[in-house]
Coordinates of C-alpha atoms in Angstrom, one line a residue:
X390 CA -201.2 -30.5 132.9
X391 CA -199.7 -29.4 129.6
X392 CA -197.9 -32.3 128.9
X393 CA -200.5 -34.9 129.3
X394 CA -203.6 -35.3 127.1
X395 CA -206.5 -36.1 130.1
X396 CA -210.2 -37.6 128.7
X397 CA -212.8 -34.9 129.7
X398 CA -215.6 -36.5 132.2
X399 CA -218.3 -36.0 129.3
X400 CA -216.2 -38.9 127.3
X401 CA -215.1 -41.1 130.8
X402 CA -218.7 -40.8 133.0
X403 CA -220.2 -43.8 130.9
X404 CA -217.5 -46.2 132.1
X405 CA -218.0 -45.3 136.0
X406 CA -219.9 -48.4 136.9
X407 CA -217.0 -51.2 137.4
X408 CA -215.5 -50.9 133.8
X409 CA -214.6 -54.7 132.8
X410 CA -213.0 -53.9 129.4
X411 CA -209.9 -51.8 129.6
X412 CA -208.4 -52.6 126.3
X413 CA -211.7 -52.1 124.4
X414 CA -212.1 -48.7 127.0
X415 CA -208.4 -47.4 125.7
X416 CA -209.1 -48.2 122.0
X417 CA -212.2 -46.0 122.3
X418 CA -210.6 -43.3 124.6
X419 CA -207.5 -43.5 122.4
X420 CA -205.5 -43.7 125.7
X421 CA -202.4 -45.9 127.0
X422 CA -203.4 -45.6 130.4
X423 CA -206.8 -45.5 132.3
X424 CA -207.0 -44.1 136.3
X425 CA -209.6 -46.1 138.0
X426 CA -211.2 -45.0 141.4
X427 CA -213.7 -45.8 144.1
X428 CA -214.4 -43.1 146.7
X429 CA -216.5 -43.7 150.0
X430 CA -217.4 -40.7 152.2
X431 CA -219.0 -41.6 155.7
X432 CA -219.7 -38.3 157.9
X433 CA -216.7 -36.4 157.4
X434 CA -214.5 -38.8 156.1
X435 CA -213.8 -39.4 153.0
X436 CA -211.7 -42.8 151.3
X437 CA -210.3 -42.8 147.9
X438 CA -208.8 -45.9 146.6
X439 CA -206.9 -45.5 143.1
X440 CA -205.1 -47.5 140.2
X441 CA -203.2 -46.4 137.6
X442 CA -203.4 -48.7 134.9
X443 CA -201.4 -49.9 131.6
X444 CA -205.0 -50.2 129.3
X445 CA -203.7 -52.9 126.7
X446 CA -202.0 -54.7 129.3
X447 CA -203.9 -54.1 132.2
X448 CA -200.6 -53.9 134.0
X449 CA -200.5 -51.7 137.2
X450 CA -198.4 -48.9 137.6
X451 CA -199.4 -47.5 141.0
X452 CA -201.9 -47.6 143.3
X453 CA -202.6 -46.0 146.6
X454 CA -205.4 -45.8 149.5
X455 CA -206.2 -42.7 151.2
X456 CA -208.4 -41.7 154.2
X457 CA -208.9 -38.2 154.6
X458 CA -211.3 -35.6 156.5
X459 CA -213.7 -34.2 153.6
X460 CA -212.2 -31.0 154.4
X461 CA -208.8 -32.0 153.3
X462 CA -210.4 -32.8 149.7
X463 CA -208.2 -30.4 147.7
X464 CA -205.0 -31.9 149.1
X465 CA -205.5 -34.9 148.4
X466 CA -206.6 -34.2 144.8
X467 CA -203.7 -32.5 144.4
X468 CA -201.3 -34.7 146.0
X469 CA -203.0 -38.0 143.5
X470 CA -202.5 -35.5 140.8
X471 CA -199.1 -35.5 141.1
X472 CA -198.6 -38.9 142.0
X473 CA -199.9 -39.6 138.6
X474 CA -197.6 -37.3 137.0
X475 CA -194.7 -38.8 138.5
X476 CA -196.1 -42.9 137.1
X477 CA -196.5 -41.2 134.1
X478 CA -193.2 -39.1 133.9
X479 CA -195.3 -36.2 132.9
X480 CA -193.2 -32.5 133.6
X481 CA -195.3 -30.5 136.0
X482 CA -194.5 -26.6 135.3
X483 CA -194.2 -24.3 138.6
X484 CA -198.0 -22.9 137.5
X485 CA -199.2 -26.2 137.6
X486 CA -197.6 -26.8 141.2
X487 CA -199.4 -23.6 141.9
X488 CA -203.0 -23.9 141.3
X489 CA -202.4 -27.9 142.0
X490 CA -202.0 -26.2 145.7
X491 CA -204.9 -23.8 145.2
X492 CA -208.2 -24.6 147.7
X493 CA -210.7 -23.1 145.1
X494 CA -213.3 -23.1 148.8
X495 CA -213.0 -24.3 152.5
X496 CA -216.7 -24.9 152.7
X497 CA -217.4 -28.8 151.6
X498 CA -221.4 -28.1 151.2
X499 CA -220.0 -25.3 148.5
X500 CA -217.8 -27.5 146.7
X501 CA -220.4 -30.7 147.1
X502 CA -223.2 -28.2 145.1
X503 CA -220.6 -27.0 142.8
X504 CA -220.1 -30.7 141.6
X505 CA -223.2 -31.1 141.6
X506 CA -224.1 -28.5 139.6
X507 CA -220.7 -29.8 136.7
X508 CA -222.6 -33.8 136.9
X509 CA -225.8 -31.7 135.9
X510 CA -223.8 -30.3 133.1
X511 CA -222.3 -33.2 131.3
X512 CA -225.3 -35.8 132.2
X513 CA -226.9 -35.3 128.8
X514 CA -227.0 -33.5 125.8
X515 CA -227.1 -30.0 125.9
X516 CA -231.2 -29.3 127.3
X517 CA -232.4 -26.1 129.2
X518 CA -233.8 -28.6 131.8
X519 CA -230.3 -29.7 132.1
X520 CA -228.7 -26.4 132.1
X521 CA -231.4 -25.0 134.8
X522 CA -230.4 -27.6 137.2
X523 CA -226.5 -26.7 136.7
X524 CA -227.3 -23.0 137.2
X525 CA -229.1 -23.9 140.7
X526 CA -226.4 -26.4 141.5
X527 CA -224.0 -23.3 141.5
X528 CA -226.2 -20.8 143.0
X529 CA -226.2 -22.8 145.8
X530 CA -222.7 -23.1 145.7
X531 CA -222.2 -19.1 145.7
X532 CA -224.5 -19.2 148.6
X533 CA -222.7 -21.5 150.6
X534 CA -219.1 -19.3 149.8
X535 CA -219.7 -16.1 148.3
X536 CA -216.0 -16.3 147.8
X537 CA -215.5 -19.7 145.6
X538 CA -214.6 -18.0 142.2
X539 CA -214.3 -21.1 140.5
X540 CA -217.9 -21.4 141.0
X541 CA -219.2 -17.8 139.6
X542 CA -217.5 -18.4 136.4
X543 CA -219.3 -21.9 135.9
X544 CA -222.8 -19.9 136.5
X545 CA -221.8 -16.7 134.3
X546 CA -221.0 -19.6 131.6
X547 CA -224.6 -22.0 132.3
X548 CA -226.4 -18.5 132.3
X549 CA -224.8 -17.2 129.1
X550 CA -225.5 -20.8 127.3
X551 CA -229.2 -20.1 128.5
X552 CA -229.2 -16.4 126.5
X553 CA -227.3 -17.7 123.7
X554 CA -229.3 -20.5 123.4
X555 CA -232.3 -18.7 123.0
X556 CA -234.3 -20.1 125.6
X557 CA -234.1 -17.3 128.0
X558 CA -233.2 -14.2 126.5
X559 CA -234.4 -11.9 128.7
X560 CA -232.1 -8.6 130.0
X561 CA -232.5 -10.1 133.4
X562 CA -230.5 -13.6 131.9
X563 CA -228.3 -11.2 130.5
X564 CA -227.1 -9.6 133.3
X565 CA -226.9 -12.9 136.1
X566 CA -224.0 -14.1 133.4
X567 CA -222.9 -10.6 133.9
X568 CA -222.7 -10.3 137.6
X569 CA -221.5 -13.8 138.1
X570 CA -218.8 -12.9 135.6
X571 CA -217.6 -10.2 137.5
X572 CA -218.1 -11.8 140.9
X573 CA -215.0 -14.7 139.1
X574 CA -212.8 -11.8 137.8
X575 CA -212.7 -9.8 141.0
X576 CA -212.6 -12.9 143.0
X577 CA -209.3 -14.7 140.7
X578 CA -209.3 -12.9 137.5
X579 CA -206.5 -14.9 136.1
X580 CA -207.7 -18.6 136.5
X581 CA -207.9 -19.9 133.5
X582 CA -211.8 -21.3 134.5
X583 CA -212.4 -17.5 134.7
X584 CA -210.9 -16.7 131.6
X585 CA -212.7 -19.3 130.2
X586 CA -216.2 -18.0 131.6
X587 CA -215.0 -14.4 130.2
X588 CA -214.3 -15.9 126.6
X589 CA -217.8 -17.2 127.1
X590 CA -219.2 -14.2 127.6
X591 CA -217.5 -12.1 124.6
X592 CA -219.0 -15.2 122.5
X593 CA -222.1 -16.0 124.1
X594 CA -224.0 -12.6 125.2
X595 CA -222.0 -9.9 123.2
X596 CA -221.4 -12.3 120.5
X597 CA -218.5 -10.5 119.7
X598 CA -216.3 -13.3 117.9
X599 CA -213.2 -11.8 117.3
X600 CA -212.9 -10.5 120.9
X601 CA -213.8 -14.3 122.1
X602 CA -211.8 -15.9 119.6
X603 CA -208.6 -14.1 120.9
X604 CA -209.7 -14.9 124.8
X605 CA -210.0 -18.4 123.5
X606 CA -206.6 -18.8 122.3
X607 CA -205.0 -17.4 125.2
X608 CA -206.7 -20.0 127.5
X609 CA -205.7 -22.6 125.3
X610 CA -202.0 -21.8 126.7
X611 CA -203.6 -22.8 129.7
X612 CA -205.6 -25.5 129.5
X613 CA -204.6 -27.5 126.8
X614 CA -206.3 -31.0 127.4
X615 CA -209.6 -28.9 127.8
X616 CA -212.2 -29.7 125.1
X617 CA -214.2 -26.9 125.4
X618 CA -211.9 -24.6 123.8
X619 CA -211.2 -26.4 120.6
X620 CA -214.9 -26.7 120.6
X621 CA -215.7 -23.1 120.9
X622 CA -213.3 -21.7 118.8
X623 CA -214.8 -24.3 116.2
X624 CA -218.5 -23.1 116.7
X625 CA -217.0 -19.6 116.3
X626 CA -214.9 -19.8 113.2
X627 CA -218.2 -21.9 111.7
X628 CA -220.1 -18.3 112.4
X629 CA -217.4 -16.7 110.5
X630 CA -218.0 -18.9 107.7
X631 CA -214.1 -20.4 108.1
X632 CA -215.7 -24.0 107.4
X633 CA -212.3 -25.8 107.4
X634 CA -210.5 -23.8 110.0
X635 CA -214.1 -25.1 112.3
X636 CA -213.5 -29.1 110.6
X637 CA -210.2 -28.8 112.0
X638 CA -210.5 -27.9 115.9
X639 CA -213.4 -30.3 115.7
X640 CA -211.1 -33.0 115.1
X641 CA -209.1 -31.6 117.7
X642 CA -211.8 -31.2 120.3
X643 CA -212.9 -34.9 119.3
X644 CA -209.4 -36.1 120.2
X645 CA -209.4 -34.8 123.4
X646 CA -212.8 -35.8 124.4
X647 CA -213.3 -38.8 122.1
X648 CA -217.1 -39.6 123.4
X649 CA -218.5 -36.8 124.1
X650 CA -222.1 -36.9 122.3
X651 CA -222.5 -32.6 122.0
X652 CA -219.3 -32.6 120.2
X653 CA -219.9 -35.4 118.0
X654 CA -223.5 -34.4 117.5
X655 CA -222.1 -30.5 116.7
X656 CA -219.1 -32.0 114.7
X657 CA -221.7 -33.8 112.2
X658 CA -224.1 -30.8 112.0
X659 CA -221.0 -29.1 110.8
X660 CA -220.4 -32.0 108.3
X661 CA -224.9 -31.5 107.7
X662 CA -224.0 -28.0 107.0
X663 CA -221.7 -28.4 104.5
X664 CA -223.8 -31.5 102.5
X665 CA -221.0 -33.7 103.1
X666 CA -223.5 -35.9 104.5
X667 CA -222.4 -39.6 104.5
X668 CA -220.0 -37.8 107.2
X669 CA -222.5 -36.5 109.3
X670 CA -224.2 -39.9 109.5
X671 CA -220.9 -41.7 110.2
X672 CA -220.4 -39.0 113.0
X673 CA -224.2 -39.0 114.3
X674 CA -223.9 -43.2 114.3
X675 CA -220.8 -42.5 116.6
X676 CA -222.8 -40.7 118.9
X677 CA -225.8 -42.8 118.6
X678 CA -223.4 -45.7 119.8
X679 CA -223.6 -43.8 123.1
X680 CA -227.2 -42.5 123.0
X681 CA -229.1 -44.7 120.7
X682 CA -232.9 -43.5 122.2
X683 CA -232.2 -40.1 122.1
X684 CA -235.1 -38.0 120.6
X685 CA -232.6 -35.3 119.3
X686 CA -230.1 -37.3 117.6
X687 CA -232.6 -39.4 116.0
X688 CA -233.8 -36.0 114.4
X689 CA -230.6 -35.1 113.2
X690 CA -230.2 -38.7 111.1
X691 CA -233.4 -37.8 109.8
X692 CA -232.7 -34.0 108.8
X693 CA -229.5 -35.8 106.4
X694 CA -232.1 -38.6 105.0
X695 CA -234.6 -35.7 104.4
X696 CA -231.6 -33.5 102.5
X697 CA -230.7 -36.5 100.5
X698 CA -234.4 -37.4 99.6
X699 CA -234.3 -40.7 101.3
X700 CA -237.7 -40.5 103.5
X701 CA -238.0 -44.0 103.8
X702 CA -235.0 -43.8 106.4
X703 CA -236.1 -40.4 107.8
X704 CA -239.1 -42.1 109.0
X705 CA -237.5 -44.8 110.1
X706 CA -235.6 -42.8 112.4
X707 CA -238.1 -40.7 113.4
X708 CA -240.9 -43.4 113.9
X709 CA -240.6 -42.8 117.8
X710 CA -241.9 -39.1 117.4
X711 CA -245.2 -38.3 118.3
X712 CA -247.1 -35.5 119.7
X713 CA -246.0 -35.8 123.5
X714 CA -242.5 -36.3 122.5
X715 CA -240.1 -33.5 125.0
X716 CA -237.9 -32.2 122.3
X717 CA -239.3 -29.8 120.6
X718 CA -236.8 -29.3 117.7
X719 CA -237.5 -33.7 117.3
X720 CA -241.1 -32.9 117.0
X721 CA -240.7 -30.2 114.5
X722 CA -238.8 -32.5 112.1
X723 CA -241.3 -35.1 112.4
X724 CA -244.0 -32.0 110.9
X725 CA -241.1 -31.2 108.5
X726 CA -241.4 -35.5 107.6
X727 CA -244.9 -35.4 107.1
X728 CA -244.7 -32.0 104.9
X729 CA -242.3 -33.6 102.6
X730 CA -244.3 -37.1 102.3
X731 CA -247.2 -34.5 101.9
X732 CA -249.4 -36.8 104.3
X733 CA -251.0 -33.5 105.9
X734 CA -253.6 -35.3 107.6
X735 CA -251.2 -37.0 109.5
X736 CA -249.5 -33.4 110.3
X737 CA -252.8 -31.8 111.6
X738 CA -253.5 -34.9 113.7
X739 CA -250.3 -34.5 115.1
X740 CA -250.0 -30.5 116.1
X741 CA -253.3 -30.4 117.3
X742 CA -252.9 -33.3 119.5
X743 CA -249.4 -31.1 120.6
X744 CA -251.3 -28.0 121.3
X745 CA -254.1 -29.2 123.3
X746 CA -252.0 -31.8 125.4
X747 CA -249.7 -28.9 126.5
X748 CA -251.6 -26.1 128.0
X749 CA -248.7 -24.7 129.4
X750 CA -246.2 -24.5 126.1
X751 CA -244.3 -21.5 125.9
X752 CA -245.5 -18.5 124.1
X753 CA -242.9 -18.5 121.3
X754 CA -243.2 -22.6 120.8
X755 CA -247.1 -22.3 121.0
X756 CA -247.0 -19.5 118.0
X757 CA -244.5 -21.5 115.5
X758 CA -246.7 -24.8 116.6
X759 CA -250.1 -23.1 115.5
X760 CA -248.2 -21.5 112.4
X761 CA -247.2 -25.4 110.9
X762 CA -250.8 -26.0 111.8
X763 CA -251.8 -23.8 109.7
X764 CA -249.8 -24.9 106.9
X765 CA -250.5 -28.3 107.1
X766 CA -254.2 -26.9 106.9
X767 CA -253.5 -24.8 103.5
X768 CA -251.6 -27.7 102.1
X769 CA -254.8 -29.9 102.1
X770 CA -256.4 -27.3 100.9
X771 CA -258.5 -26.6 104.1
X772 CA -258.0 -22.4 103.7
X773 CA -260.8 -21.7 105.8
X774 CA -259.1 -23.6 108.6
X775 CA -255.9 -22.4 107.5
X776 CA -256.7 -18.8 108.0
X777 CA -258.6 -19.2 111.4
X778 CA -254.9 -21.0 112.6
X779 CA -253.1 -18.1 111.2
X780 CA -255.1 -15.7 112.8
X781 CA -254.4 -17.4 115.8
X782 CA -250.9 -18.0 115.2
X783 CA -250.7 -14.4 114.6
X784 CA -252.0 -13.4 118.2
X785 CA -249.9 -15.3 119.5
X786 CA -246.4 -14.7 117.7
X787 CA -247.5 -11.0 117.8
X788 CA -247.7 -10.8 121.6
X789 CA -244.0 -12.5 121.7
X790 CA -242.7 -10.4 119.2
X791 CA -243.8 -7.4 121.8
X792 CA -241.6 -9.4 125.0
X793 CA -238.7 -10.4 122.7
X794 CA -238.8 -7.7 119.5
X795 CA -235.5 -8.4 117.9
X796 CA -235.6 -12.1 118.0
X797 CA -235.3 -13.4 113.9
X798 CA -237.5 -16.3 114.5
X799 CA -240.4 -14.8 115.8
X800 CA -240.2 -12.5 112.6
X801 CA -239.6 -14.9 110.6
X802 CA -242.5 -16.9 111.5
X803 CA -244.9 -14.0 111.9
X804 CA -243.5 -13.0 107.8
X805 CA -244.8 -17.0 107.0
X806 CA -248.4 -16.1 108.5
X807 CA -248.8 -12.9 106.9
X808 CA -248.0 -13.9 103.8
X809 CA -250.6 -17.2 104.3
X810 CA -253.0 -14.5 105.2
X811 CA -252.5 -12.4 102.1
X812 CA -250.5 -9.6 103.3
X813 CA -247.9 -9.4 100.8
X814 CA -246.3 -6.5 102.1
X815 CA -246.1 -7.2 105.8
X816 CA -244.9 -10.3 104.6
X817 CA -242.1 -9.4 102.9
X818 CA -241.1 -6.5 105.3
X819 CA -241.2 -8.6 108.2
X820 CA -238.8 -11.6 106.0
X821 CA -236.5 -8.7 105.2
X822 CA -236.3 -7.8 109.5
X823 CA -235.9 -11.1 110.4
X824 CA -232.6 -11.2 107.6
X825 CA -231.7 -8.1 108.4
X826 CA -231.4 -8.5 112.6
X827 CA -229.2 -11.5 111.4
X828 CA -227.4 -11.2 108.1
X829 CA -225.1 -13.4 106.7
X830 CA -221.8 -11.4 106.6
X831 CA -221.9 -11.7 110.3
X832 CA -223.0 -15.1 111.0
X833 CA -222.4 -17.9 108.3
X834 CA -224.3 -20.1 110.0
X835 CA -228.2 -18.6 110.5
X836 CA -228.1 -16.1 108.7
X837 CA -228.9 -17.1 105.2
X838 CA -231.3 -19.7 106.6
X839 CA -233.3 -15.9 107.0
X840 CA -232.7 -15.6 103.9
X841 CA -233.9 -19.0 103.0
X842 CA -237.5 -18.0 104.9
X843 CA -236.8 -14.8 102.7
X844 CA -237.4 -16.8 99.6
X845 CA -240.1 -19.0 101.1
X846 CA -242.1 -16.0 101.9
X847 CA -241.2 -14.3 98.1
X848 CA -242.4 -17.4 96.5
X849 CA -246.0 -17.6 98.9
X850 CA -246.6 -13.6 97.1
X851 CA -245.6 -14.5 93.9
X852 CA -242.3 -13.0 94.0
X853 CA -240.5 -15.8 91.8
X854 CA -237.8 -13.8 90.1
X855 CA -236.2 -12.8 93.6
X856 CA -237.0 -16.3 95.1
X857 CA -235.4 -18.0 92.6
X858 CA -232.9 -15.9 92.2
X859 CA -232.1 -15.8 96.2
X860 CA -232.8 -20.1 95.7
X861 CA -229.8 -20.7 93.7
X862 CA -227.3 -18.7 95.9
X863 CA -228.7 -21.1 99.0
X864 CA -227.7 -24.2 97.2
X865 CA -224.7 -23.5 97.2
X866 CA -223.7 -21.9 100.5
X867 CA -223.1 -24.0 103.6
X868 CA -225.8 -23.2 106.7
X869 CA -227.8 -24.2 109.1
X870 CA -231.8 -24.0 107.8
X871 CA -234.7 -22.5 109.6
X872 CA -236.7 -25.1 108.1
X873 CA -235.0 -28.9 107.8
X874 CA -232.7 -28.3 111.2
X875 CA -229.1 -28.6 110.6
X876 CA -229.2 -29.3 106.9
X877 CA -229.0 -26.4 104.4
X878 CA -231.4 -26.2 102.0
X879 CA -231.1 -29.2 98.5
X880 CA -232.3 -29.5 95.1
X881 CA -234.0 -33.0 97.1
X882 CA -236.0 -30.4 99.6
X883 CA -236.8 -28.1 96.8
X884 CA -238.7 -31.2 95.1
X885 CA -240.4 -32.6 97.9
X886 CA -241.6 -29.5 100.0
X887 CA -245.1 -28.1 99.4
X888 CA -243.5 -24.2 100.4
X889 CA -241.8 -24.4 97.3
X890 CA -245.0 -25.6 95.0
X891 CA -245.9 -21.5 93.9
X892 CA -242.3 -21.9 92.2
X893 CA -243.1 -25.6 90.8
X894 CA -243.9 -24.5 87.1
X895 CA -241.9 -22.4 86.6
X896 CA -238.8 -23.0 84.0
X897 CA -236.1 -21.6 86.1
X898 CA -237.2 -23.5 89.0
X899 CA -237.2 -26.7 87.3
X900 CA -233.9 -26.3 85.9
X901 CA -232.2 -25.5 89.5
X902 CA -234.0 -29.0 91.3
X903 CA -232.9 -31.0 87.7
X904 CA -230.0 -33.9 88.7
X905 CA -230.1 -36.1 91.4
X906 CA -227.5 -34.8 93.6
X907 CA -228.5 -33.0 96.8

């Protein structure tokens, strides 16, 4: 409804168990009024009790029981939909009369897995365990009705966020979001949640971002109180490197959906990238508020403490990491910790214990795990060690390189080991791939964080003059690293990390990491 602004379920979900506070629920929400709601369903009936209320007041405005059969679901949604509109003296256009009266599926096991599959969605911060549950959810809701549209076009999105994400990039992912894509747009082509799915897909699998930032605009005519478009058209102008055009829709996708921990987590690495980072910490302590154990966002506080030089509050953040911890990307920043406080002991302890308590690690996480090892075995000067690792590591990263050949981080991992191992010019030819399969002019974000692995890897062969050279551009552009997370690379990094010690003596070098600001 285009003329009210509606809280996204990420932001309300939190309050569901018999909220107490509405005043203090409105000030967060940044809402007048609040819609409570219990709903009881025994066989095939189904009782909804509402209240629309005035949150500083806690003043009623309506309220209404209703027994229905379950079958009659989407009336009754509708009909409470409009009944709010009317308390709220909210226009309804004649399009939002006409998919108000839209029954998206007749079957209530279809529309049951279909919720399902949304709860699985927006029950935590974006994981692949989390997403792999939504993308059964909706299988089964495809099953059930072959012909519920609304629910291909939330697979083709869960499987596209699986391929973009990385952890399944396989042509077989890319095609399900395909298929499920054009099951929505020959099924209702023009509903905005299959519009949605498309703009997904131009962003997602063909990450074509022009083509998705135009689809995303003309859904926001649409949907307007929906904060994933805001959101995506941030993530995508960040790619394109317009860093203030992003800032903006994420303080529009924030106002929309005021407590939504991805956004607020995404909205500070934004703030990480560009080293405006008593911002990202204000932002990350917002979401912490709502998650304040989570491994991830712990991480995150750390990666800012570790760009500012602080690693007495890193570790305090990231004192809960160890080696059996679930997140992977938390785990790597605790290495990352340990590198910087150059307690390598510690380090080795730690990604051993990792790699023999998980026999069943994936292949690419295995590889980049045995390539810190063997690091954090050259670091302490163990190179007999160090190279046996590598070797390994090599193996390893070699035989995912053959599944998955154009993926930059197995490059740029495998260019690390070589040039540990001495081979200067596989090195450096497999540093300039991993740039090269994702270079900067088309994506702001990652792609000089290649080119940070660039200079790491110019610097292990004695390359200084390009290193250093390629060094001082980095400090000054805003990115995400491949190294420290979500914080570019600083002059505080460049002074603390043992990569950078073949560099150390070296005039230049000393006079880019002089100052104390990041």
């Amino acid at each position: 409804m285009a003329d009210l602004k509606v809280i996204s379920r990420t932001s309300t979900h939190q309050y569901k168990n018999s909220p107490q506070n509405l005043p203090e629920i409105g000030k967060q929400l940044a809402v007048a009024t609040v819609l409570e709601g219990t709903v009881q369903r025994v066989a095939d009936q189904v009782r909804v009790n509402v209240q629309l209320i005035k949150a500083a007041s806690e003043d009623h405005l309506w309220s209404h029981s209703y027994n229905n059969r379950i079958t009659d679901v989407f009336a009754l949604e509708s009909e409470i939909a409009q009944k709010i509109a009317q308390s709220l003296q909210a226009k309804l256009s004649a399009p939002e009369l006409e998919r108000l009266a839209i029954k998206p599926t007749t079957i209530p096991e279809a529309y049951d897995a279909y919720l399902r599959g949304l709860a699985a969605e927006s029950s935590n911060l974006y994981s692949a365990g989390n997403l792999a549950d939504a993308i059964a959810f909706y299988e089964d809701a495809v099953r059930w009705d072959p012909n519920f549209g609304l629910a291909w076009g939330r697979l083709s999105r869960a499987e596209a966020r699986m391929y973009f994400s990385g952890d399944d990039k396989s042509v077989a992912r890319r095609s399900a979001a395909q298929h499920a894509l054009e099951k929505a747009l020959t099924l209702e082509a023009n509903a905005p949640e299959t519009l949605l799915a498309h703009a997904y897909f131009r962003y997602w699998v063909e990450r074509d971002f022009e083509a998705a930032k135009a689809a995303f605009t003309r859904v926001r005519e649409l949907m307007p109180g929906n904060s994933d478009v805001p959101a995506a058209l941030a993530r995508i102008t960040r790619r394109q490197g317009h860093w203030d055009q992003s800032m903006s829709y994420w303080e529009q996708t924030v106002a929309l959906d005021p407590r939504n921990r991805e956004w607020l987590t995404d909205m500070a690495w934004t703030f990480s990238m560009l080293r405006q980072f008593p911002l990202a910490l204000k932002t990350y302590e917002r979401a912490l508020e709502i998650a304040p154990t989570d491994a991830d966002l712990l991480a995150s506080v750390a990666e800012v403490h570790q760009a500012e030089g602080n690693l007495a509050e890193a570790g305090k953040s990231l004192a809960g990491i160890n080696a059996s911890t679930i997140s992977s990307e938390a785990f790597i920043i605790k290495v990352i910790e340990l590198f910087l406080e150059r307690n390598h002991g510690e380090a080795i302890r730690l990604l051993q214990a990792r790699l023999l308590g998980d026999p069943g690690m994936e292949i690419f996480e295995r590889g980049f795990d045995e390539q810190l090892l063997a690091h954090a075995q050259q670091f302490s000067g163990d190179t007999s060690a160090a190279r046996g690792t590598a070797e390994q590591a090599q193996r390893t990263l070699e035989a995912e390189r053959t599944n998955d050949p154009d993926n930059p981080n197995v490059a740029a991992a495998l260019s690390r080991l070589y040039a540990l191992l001495g081979n200067a010019e596989l090195a450096l030819s497999e540093a300039m791939r991993a740039a090269a399969l994702r270079p900067s002019e088309k994506d702001a974000v990652m792609g000089p964080a290649y080119e940070e692995n660039l200079a790491m890897v110019e610097a292990a062969i004695g390359n200084a003059d390009s290193a250093i050279g390629r060094v001082k551009r980095l400090l000054e552009l805003p990115y995400n690293s491949i190294r420290y997370g979500n914080a570019p690379l600083t002059k505080h990094l460049l002074k603390l990390d043992p990569a950078w010690d073949p560099l150390r003596s070296d005039p230049r070098f000393q006079q880019l990491i002089a100052g104390d600001q990041p």
